[in-house]
Amino acid sequence: MTEDDRLGRDWIVARMNSLGMSVVVDRIGNIFGVRPGLDPQLAPVMTGSHIDTVRSGGAYDGNLGVLAGLEVVATLDEAGIQTARSLVVAVFTNEEGARFAPDMMGSLVYVGGMDLDQALQTRAIDGEVLGQALQAIGYAGDAPLGLFRPDAFVELHIEQGPVLDMEGVKIGVVQNLQGISWQRVVIIGQSNHAGTTPMHLRHDSGYAASAIACFVRELARDMGGDQVATVGKVDLTPNLVNVIASRAELTVDLRNTDEALLKQAEVRLAEFLYKLSESEGVSIDSTSLARFEPVQFDTALADRIARHATLLGLSNRPMTSGAGHDAQMLARICPTAMIFVPSVKGISHNPAEFTEPDDLVAGANVLLATLYELAQRGN
Ligand code: HGY
Ligand code: MN
Ligand code: MN
């Protein structure tokens, strides 16, 4: 919902129009380009992703899935191919959630997992209100939510992790996606003089915030398996060298492929926060910013993707997604699966994010073959 986002959205809409697609924008700003099929009675096949990025993001996260979807449309046009089912390319609003939590917001609202008004009233970390920001960039659309109930949804995305790159495998066939727990933690201590205050009299919010960051690292290490954890954002008040911080606000991102273990991690963190508030004499409050359970994708659809990758002579392997994706929300309303391509050195959410052009093409070809086959299916 920034000026850059508007420019990116405008570019995509212009591209959709130049491809002869009809374009609709819904009330949470999701954009849909439609390539009509021969039989309008059949439910469409949908692909797409997001074009918003984290502020320090790279060029491929999300963008690949949208641009490859448009490339599939252009390729079918060039080949003069009409498909039975319509093809819809979706651009979902606010997938990242780093500015306006939760993440995958546009697709979550689309599938009815979050109330529209609640989403529009979401306040950003910089104070902006989402609905106003959407108006300001001209993408507060009027199309109803849930406009399309797809026959299937396939998302092409970079892996954002090291597995494919390290193993030299070209395509990831995503079977499942881990659960996500985001919390905002606010600590209220007492600002005091950093030099004169005896250590046993301090109520140091800065120390407490650091202790939480260390705790979640140890928690992930202790739990092992798929447990991951990080404190990505810390704001201290007054944030001055010689003042004991009176207030700290931080975020905790916990993830696990297993829901019971993710719950266990949350309970252990809550216990630690309580003990820390007692020992440091500070108040600690935690609010959930996002909470999504692990998701299993459609096995038959994943097998279809694997088959097309193999037919195209591309090495492929089943894998789990460590990141959240719009596909995890579409999986609530239709058969859904994902295609991954390698991220060089596994780097993502970083301007150095990179995928080799040949790998981009390979992913797009698997998407083309899969979407084409799905779009030719009758009921
Ligand atoms: O947080 C995520 O996994 C995604 O990038 N929104
Ligand atoms: Mn993404
Ligand atoms: Mn991302």
GROMACS .gro file of C-alpha atoms and ligand atoms in nm:
model
  387
    1MET     CA    1   0.000   0.000   0.000
    2THR     CA    2   0.282   0.242  -0.084
    3GLU     CA    3   0.338   0.451  -0.395
    4ASP     CA    4   0.576   0.180  -0.519
    5ASP     CA    5   0.302  -0.077  -0.463
    6ARG     CA    6   0.066   0.136  -0.672
    7LEU     CA    7   0.319   0.157  -0.954
    8GLY     CA    8   0.368  -0.220  -0.946
    9ARG     CA    9  -0.006  -0.280  -0.943
   10ASP     CA   10  -0.058  -0.037  -1.232
   11TRP     CA   11   0.211  -0.215  -1.433
   12ILE     CA   12   0.044  -0.555  -1.377
   13VAL     CA   13  -0.303  -0.420  -1.469
   14ALA     CA   14  -0.162  -0.265  -1.788
   15ARG     CA   15   0.002  -0.598  -1.875
   16MET     CA   16  -0.324  -0.784  -1.811
   17ASN     CA   17  -0.510  -0.539  -2.035
   18SER     CA   18  -0.249  -0.575  -2.309
   19LEU     CA   19  -0.307  -0.952  -2.291
   20GLY     CA   20  -0.676  -0.894  -2.350
   21MET     CA   21  -0.764  -1.014  -1.999
   22SER     CA   22  -1.058  -0.866  -1.809
   23VAL     CA   23  -0.940  -0.717  -1.478
   24VAL     CA   24  -1.131  -0.699  -1.150
   25VAL     CA   25  -1.021  -0.557  -0.814
   26ASP     CA   26  -1.199  -0.671  -0.498
   27ARG     CA   27  -1.267  -0.485  -0.175
   28ILE     CA   28  -0.937  -0.580  -0.011
   29GLY     CA   29  -0.748  -0.478  -0.325
   30ASN     CA   30  -0.685  -0.825  -0.465
   31ILE     CA   31  -0.641  -0.798  -0.845
   32PHE     CA   32  -0.766  -1.073  -1.079
   33GLY     CA   33  -0.690  -1.097  -1.452
   34VAL     CA   34  -0.923  -1.334  -1.637
   35ARG     CA   35  -0.853  -1.517  -1.964
   36PRO     CA   36  -1.195  -1.655  -2.061
   37GLY     CA   37  -1.233  -2.026  -2.134
   38LEU     CA   38  -1.461  -2.186  -2.391
   39ASP     CA   39  -1.706  -2.310  -2.128
   40PRO     CA   40  -1.806  -2.037  -1.881
   41GLN     CA   41  -2.000  -2.297  -1.681
   42LEU     CA   42  -1.675  -2.458  -1.567
   43ALA     CA   43  -1.496  -2.325  -1.256
   44PRO     CA   44  -1.175  -2.143  -1.351
   45VAL     CA   45  -0.821  -2.256  -1.283
   46MET     CA   46  -0.633  -1.995  -1.078
   47THR     CA   47  -0.266  -1.913  -1.036
   48GLY     CA   48  -0.085  -1.607  -0.901
   49SER     CA   49   0.088  -1.481  -0.587
   50HIS     CA   50   0.177  -1.134  -0.451
   51ILE     CA   51   0.384  -0.834  -0.560
   52ASP     CA   52   0.430  -0.670  -0.221
   53THR     CA   53   0.766  -0.737  -0.055
   54VAL     CA   54   0.923  -0.683   0.284
   55ARG     CA   55   1.094  -0.342   0.287
   56SER     CA   56   1.437  -0.503   0.250
   57GLY     CA   57   1.309  -0.766   0.008
   58GLY     CA   58   1.431  -0.905  -0.321
   59ALA     CA   59   1.287  -0.906  -0.673
   60TYR     CA   60   1.155  -1.261  -0.694
   61ASP     CA   61   0.949  -1.330  -0.378
   62GLY     CA   62   0.588  -1.323  -0.502
   63ASN     CA   63   0.662  -1.140  -0.826
   64LEU     CA   64   0.767  -1.463  -0.996
   65GLY     CA   65   0.429  -1.627  -0.942
   66VAL     CA   66   0.239  -1.332  -1.084
   67LEU     CA   67   0.464  -1.267  -1.384
   68ALA     CA   68   0.487  -1.638  -1.472
   69GLY     CA   69   0.107  -1.656  -1.460
   70LEU     CA   70   0.087  -1.372  -1.712
   71GLU     CA   71   0.355  -1.542  -1.922
   72VAL     CA   72   0.140  -1.857  -1.932
   73VAL     CA   73  -0.147  -1.646  -2.072
   74ALA     CA   74   0.082  -1.485  -2.333
   75THR     CA   75   0.216  -1.825  -2.437
   76LEU     CA   76  -0.132  -1.974  -2.480
   77ASP     CA   77  -0.229  -1.667  -2.686
   78GLU     CA   78   0.080  -1.702  -2.907
   79ALA     CA   79  -0.002  -2.070  -2.958
   80GLY     CA   80  -0.363  -1.980  -3.042
   81ILE     CA   81  -0.485  -2.217  -2.772
   82GLN     CA   82  -0.828  -2.177  -2.614
   83THR     CA   83  -0.879  -2.372  -2.292
   84ALA     CA   84  -1.207  -2.519  -2.167
   85ARG     CA   85  -1.178  -2.343  -1.832
   86SER     CA   86  -1.102  -1.977  -1.778
   87LEU     CA   87  -0.758  -1.899  -1.643
   88VAL     CA   88  -0.736  -1.644  -1.360
   89VAL     CA   89  -0.410  -1.475  -1.252
   90ALA     CA   90  -0.439  -1.338  -0.898
   91VAL     CA   91  -0.236  -1.067  -0.723
   92PHE     CA   92  -0.315  -1.087  -0.350
   93THR     CA   93  -0.290  -0.782  -0.127
   94ASN     CA   94  -0.044  -0.764   0.163
   95GLU     CA   95   0.099  -1.116   0.158
   96GLU     CA   96   0.399  -1.012   0.366
   97GLY     CA   97   0.217  -0.866   0.666
   98ALA     CA   98   0.536  -0.703   0.791
   99ARG     CA   99   0.377  -0.355   0.788
  100PHE     CA  100   0.012  -0.456   0.838
  101ALA     CA  101  -0.015  -0.787   1.024
  102PRO     CA  102  -0.118  -1.064   0.967
  103ASP     CA  103   0.058  -1.192   0.661
  104MET     CA  104  -0.135  -1.345   0.370
  105MET     CA  105  -0.406  -1.090   0.457
  106GLY     CA  106  -0.556  -1.042   0.109
  107SER     CA  107  -0.593  -1.414   0.042
  108LEU     CA  108  -0.712  -1.477   0.401
  109VAL     CA  109  -0.992  -1.221   0.360
  110TYR     CA  110  -1.065  -1.365   0.013
  111VAL     CA  111  -1.136  -1.713   0.152
  112GLY     CA  112  -1.340  -1.575   0.443
  113GLY     CA  113  -1.073  -1.631   0.710
  114MET     CA  114  -1.067  -1.267   0.822
  115ASP     CA  115  -1.346  -1.010   0.839
  116LEU     CA  116  -1.310  -0.742   0.569
  117ASP     CA  117  -1.379  -0.447   0.801
  118GLN     CA  118  -1.131  -0.579   1.055
  119ALA     CA  119  -0.870  -0.600   0.777
  120LEU     CA  120  -0.948  -0.251   0.648
  121GLN     CA  121  -0.910  -0.111   1.001
  122THR     CA  122  -0.571  -0.275   1.055
  123ARG     CA  123  -0.312  -0.024   1.177
  124ALA     CA  124   0.041  -0.049   1.039
  125ILE     CA  125   0.359  -0.043   1.245
  126ASP     CA  126   0.393   0.316   1.118
  127GLY     CA  127   0.036   0.411   1.215
  128GLU     CA  128  -0.124   0.409   0.870
  129VAL     CA  129  -0.472   0.246   0.847
  130LEU     CA  130  -0.495  -0.019   0.576
  131GLY     CA  131  -0.829   0.086   0.423
  132GLN     CA  132  -0.713   0.446   0.388
  133ALA     CA  133  -0.382   0.336   0.238
  134LEU     CA  134  -0.570   0.119  -0.012
  135GLN     CA  135  -0.791   0.415  -0.106
  136ALA     CA  136  -0.486   0.638  -0.142
  137ILE     CA  137  -0.329   0.408  -0.402
  138GLY     CA  138  -0.661   0.365  -0.584
  139TYR     CA  139  -0.702  -0.009  -0.526
  140ALA     CA  140  -0.998  -0.021  -0.289
  141GLY     CA  141  -1.195  -0.218  -0.543
  142ASP     CA  142  -1.567  -0.290  -0.548
  143ALA     CA  143  -1.572  -0.651  -0.666
  144PRO     CA  144  -1.716  -0.882  -0.398
  145LEU     CA  145  -1.482  -1.110  -0.205
  146GLY     CA  146  -1.455  -1.474  -0.308
  147LEU     CA  147  -1.551  -1.383  -0.665
  148PHE     CA  148  -1.401  -1.703  -0.807
  149ARG     CA  149  -1.421  -2.048  -0.655
  150PRO     CA  150  -1.135  -2.207  -0.847
  151ASP     CA  151  -1.132  -2.566  -0.967
  152ALA     CA  152  -0.766  -2.563  -0.858
  153PHE     CA  153  -0.499  -2.313  -0.749
  154VAL     CA  154  -0.129  -2.352  -0.834
  155GLU     CA  155   0.134  -2.101  -0.711
  156LEU     CA  156   0.487  -2.078  -0.848
  157HIS     CA  157   0.730  -1.930  -0.592
  158ILE     CA  158   1.100  -1.920  -0.512
  159GLU     CA  159   1.193  -2.162  -0.235
  160GLN     CA  160   1.345  -1.890  -0.015
  161GLY     CA  161   1.553  -2.161   0.152
  162PRO     CA  162   1.873  -2.358   0.069
  163VAL     CA  163   1.742  -2.708  -0.010
  164LEU     CA  164   1.703  -2.707  -0.391
  165ASP     CA  165   2.017  -2.499  -0.443
  166MET     CA  166   2.228  -2.724  -0.218
  167GLU     CA  167   2.097  -3.047  -0.372
  168GLY     CA  168   2.111  -2.917  -0.730
  169VAL     CA  169   1.742  -3.006  -0.780
  170LYS     CA  170   1.546  -2.791  -1.025
  171ILE     CA  171   1.185  -2.811  -0.901
  172GLY     CA  172   1.034  -2.836  -0.552
  173VAL     CA  173   0.692  -3.003  -0.535
  174VAL     CA  174   0.548  -2.852  -0.219
  175GLN     CA  175   0.347  -3.102  -0.011
  176ASN     CA  176   0.290  -2.893   0.300
  177LEU     CA  177   0.361  -2.566   0.474
  178GLN     CA  178   0.454  -2.503   0.837
  179GLY     CA  179   0.243  -2.333   1.103
  180ILE     CA  180   0.314  -1.967   1.186
  181SER     CA  181   0.284  -1.784   1.518
  182TRP     CA  182   0.361  -1.409   1.533
  183GLN     CA  183   0.339  -1.217   1.862
  184ARG     CA  184   0.393  -0.855   1.953
  185VAL     CA  185   0.542  -0.826   2.304
  186VAL     CA  186   0.531  -0.496   2.497
  187ILE     CA  187   0.752  -0.459   2.805
  188ILE     CA  188   0.707  -0.170   3.048
  189GLY     CA  189   0.993  -0.112   3.291
  190GLN     CA  190   1.126   0.208   3.443
  191SER     CA  191   1.362   0.449   3.278
  192ASN     CA  192   1.642   0.545   3.507
  193HIS     CA  193   2.000   0.668   3.504
  194ALA     CA  194   2.233   0.408   3.347
  195GLY     CA  195   2.515   0.514   3.578
  196THR     CA  196   2.363   0.575   3.917
  197THR     CA  197   2.098   0.304   3.943
  198PRO     CA  198   2.223  -0.003   4.137
  199MET     CA  199   2.179  -0.322   3.931
  200HIS     CA  200   1.932  -0.480   4.176
  201LEU     CA  201   1.705  -0.178   4.150
  202ARG     CA  202   1.677  -0.179   3.772
  203HIS     CA  203   1.362  -0.259   3.577
  204ASP     CA  204   1.534  -0.272   3.242
  205SER     CA  205   1.305  -0.324   2.940
  206GLY     CA  206   1.606  -0.333   2.709
  207TYR     CA  207   1.756  -0.622   2.902
  208ALA     CA  208   1.419  -0.803   2.908
  209ALA     CA  209   1.381  -0.769   2.529
  210SER     CA  210   1.729  -0.911   2.476
  211ALA     CA  211   1.658  -1.197   2.716
  212ILE     CA  212   1.351  -1.290   2.510
  213ALA     CA  213   1.553  -1.291   2.187
  214CYS     CA  214   1.807  -1.525   2.352
  215PHE     CA  215   1.533  -1.744   2.499
  216VAL     CA  216   1.359  -1.811   2.167
  217ARG     CA  217   1.692  -1.904   2.008
  218GLU     CA  218   1.759  -2.153   2.290
  219LEU     CA  219   1.399  -2.278   2.270
  220ALA     CA  220   1.438  -2.362   1.899
  221ARG     CA  221   1.771  -2.531   1.968
  222ASP     CA  222   1.627  -2.729   2.258
  223MET     CA  223   1.317  -2.841   2.064
  224GLY     CA  224   1.513  -2.922   1.750
  225GLY     CA  225   1.330  -3.075   1.452
  226ASP     CA  226   1.150  -2.814   1.243
  227GLN     CA  227   1.117  -2.556   1.522
  228VAL     CA  228   1.238  -2.211   1.418
  229ALA     CA  229   1.220  -1.882   1.605
  230THR     CA  230   1.339  -1.524   1.574
  231VAL     CA  231   1.293  -1.177   1.719
  232GLY     CA  232   1.295  -0.961   1.405
  233LYS     CA  233   1.187  -0.623   1.538
  234VAL     CA  234   1.288  -0.444   1.860
  235ASP     CA  235   1.201  -0.082   1.948
  236LEU     CA  236   1.334   0.066   2.272
  237THR     CA  237   1.214   0.382   2.442
  238PRO     CA  238   1.382   0.623   2.486
  239ASN     CA  239   1.662   0.435   2.301
  240LEU     CA  240   1.943   0.646   2.450
  241VAL     CA  241   2.290   0.538   2.556
  242ASN     CA  242   2.266   0.650   2.921
  243VAL     CA  243   1.899   0.577   2.995
  244ILE     CA  244   1.765   0.242   3.114
  245ALA     CA  245   1.486   0.168   2.865
  246SER     CA  246   1.139   0.230   3.007
  247ARG     CA  247   0.966   0.044   2.725
  248ALA     CA  248   1.046  -0.223   2.470
  249GLU     CA  249   0.825  -0.350   2.188
  250LEU     CA  250   0.937  -0.659   1.999
  251THR     CA  251   0.800  -0.929   1.771
  252VAL     CA  252   0.846  -1.306   1.802
  253ASP     CA  253   0.810  -1.533   1.494
  254LEU     CA  254   0.773  -1.903   1.586
  255ARG     CA  255   0.713  -2.175   1.325
  256ASN     CA  256   0.685  -2.554   1.317
  257THR     CA  257   0.543  -2.812   1.076
  258ASP     CA  258   0.370  -2.978   1.373
  259GLU     CA  259   0.082  -2.792   1.538
  260ALA     CA  260   0.121  -2.960   1.878
  261LEU     CA  261   0.490  -2.867   1.889
  262LEU     CA  262   0.416  -2.510   1.782
  263LYS     CA  263   0.166  -2.485   2.067
  264GLN     CA  264   0.432  -2.625   2.301
  265ALA     CA  265   0.676  -2.355   2.189
  266GLU     CA  266   0.412  -2.088   2.254
  267VAL     CA  267   0.344  -2.224   2.604
  268ARG     CA  268   0.715  -2.234   2.692
  269LEU     CA  269   0.756  -1.877   2.570
  270ALA     CA  270   0.455  -1.762   2.776
  271GLU     CA  271   0.603  -1.928   3.085
  272PHE     CA  272   0.936  -1.754   3.023
  273LEU     CA  273   0.767  -1.414   2.981
  274TYR     CA  274   0.589  -1.459   3.314
  275LYS     CA  275   0.910  -1.554   3.498
  276LEU     CA  276   1.100  -1.267   3.336
  277SER     CA  277   0.836  -1.013   3.436
  278GLU     CA  278   0.866  -1.135   3.794
  279SER     CA  279   1.245  -1.140   3.808
  280GLU     CA  280   1.297  -0.803   3.634
  281GLY     CA  281   0.995  -0.629   3.787
  282VAL     CA  282   0.855  -0.526   3.450
  283SER     CA  283   0.511  -0.578   3.297
  284ILE     CA  284   0.506  -0.793   2.983
  285ASP     CA  285   0.204  -0.819   2.752
  286SER     CA  286   0.184  -1.030   2.439
  287THR     CA  287  -0.068  -0.998   2.153
  288SER     CA  288  -0.104  -1.238   1.864
  289LEU     CA  289  -0.030  -1.078   1.525
  290ALA     CA  290  -0.077  -1.391   1.312
  291ARG     CA  291  -0.154  -1.755   1.388
  292PHE     CA  292  -0.194  -2.012   1.111
  293GLU     CA  293  -0.185  -2.390   1.154
  294PRO     CA  294   0.030  -2.608   0.927
  295VAL     CA  295  -0.131  -2.684   0.587
  296GLN     CA  296  -0.127  -3.000   0.374
  297PHE     CA  297  -0.156  -2.931   0.000
  298ASP     CA  298  -0.353  -3.148  -0.244
  299THR     CA  299  -0.159  -3.471  -0.305
  300ALA     CA  300  -0.309  -3.542  -0.647
  301LEU     CA  301  -0.225  -3.189  -0.762
  302ALA     CA  302   0.128  -3.219  -0.623
  303ASP     CA  303   0.169  -3.550  -0.810
  304ARG     CA  304   0.052  -3.377  -1.127
  305ILE     CA  305   0.320  -3.110  -1.082
  306ALA     CA  306   0.587  -3.376  -1.021
  307ARG     CA  307   0.477  -3.561  -1.335
  308HIS     CA  308   0.504  -3.250  -1.552
  309ALA     CA  309   0.844  -3.162  -1.407
  310THR     CA  310   0.965  -3.514  -1.489
  311LEU     CA  311   0.814  -3.502  -1.842
  312LEU     CA  312   1.006  -3.177  -1.892
  313GLY     CA  313   1.325  -3.353  -1.787
  314LEU     CA  314   1.353  -3.150  -1.467
  315SER     CA  315   1.483  -3.306  -1.146
  316ASN     CA  316   1.227  -3.258  -0.871
  317ARG     CA  317   1.162  -3.350  -0.509
  318PRO     CA  318   0.882  -3.322  -0.256
  319MET     CA  319   0.933  -3.053   0.005
  320THR     CA  320   0.785  -2.846   0.284
  321SER     CA  321   0.745  -2.471   0.267
  322GLY     CA  322   0.911  -2.285   0.554
  323ALA     CA  323   0.751  -1.959   0.443
  324GLY     CA  324   0.386  -1.863   0.442
  325HIS     CA  325   0.216  -1.825   0.104
  326ASP     CA  326  -0.122  -1.722  -0.038
  327ALA     CA  327  -0.160  -2.086  -0.148
  328GLN     CA  328  -0.207  -2.185   0.217
  329MET     CA  329  -0.525  -1.976   0.222
  330LEU     CA  330  -0.658  -2.092  -0.118
  331ALA     CA  331  -0.614  -2.449   0.012
  332ARG     CA  332  -0.916  -2.374   0.233
  333ILE     CA  333  -1.147  -2.346  -0.069
  334CYS     CA  334  -1.000  -2.561  -0.348
  335PRO     CA  335  -0.733  -2.821  -0.436
  336THR     CA  336  -0.406  -2.629  -0.409
  337ALA     CA  337  -0.034  -2.696  -0.451
  338MET     CA  338   0.291  -2.507  -0.513
  339ILE     CA  339   0.594  -2.522  -0.740
  340PHE     CA  340   0.930  -2.406  -0.600
  341VAL     CA  341   1.241  -2.302  -0.791
  342PRO     CA  342   1.586  -2.270  -0.630
  343SER     CA  343   1.698  -1.962  -0.437
  344VAL     CA  344   2.074  -1.916  -0.480
  345LYS     CA  345   2.240  -1.979  -0.141
  346GLY     CA  346   1.889  -1.994   0.007
  347ILE     CA  347   1.885  -1.617   0.051
  348SER     CA  348   1.550  -1.434   0.062
  349HIS     CA  349   1.389  -1.128   0.223
  350ASN     CA  350   1.715  -0.965   0.119
  351PRO     CA  351   1.803  -0.760  -0.194
  352ALA     CA  352   2.059  -1.032  -0.278
  353GLU     CA  353   1.769  -1.276  -0.338
  354PHE     CA  354   1.843  -1.444  -0.674
  355THR     CA  355   1.720  -1.728  -0.896
  356GLU     CA  356   1.899  -1.824  -1.220
  357PRO     CA  357   1.702  -1.727  -1.537
  358ASP     CA  358   1.702  -2.090  -1.657
  359ASP     CA  359   1.544  -2.193  -1.327
  360LEU     CA  360   1.279  -1.922  -1.363
  361VAL     CA  361   1.197  -2.056  -1.710
  362ALA     CA  362   1.190  -2.415  -1.584
  363GLY     CA  363   0.942  -2.321  -1.311
  364ALA     CA  364   0.726  -2.127  -1.555
  365ASN     CA  365   0.720  -2.423  -1.794
  366VAL     CA  366   0.606  -2.659  -1.520
  367LEU     CA  367   0.339  -2.404  -1.431
  368LEU     CA  368   0.232  -2.379  -1.799
  369ALA     CA  369   0.207  -2.757  -1.841
  370THR     CA  370   0.015  -2.799  -1.514
  371LEU     CA  371  -0.227  -2.511  -1.570
  372TYR     CA  372  -0.289  -2.614  -1.931
  373GLU     CA  373  -0.379  -2.971  -1.832
  374LEU     CA  374  -0.603  -2.848  -1.548
  375ALA     CA  375  -0.776  -2.593  -1.772
  376GLN     CA  376  -0.861  -2.857  -2.033
  377ARG     CA  377  -1.041  -3.079  -1.782
  378GLY     CA  378  -1.419  -3.090  -1.800
  379ASN     CA  379  -1.622  -3.150  -1.486
  380HGY     O1  380   0.625  -1.461   0.666
  380HGY     C1  381   0.622  -1.529   0.564
  380HGY     O2  382   0.652  -1.646   0.567
  380HGY     C2  383   0.581  -1.467   0.433
  380HGY     O3  384   0.696  -1.411   0.375
  380HGY     N1  385   0.479  -1.369   0.449
  381MN      MN  386   0.616  -1.475  -0.093
  382MN      MN  387   0.802  -1.299   0.163
   0.00000   0.00000   0.00000
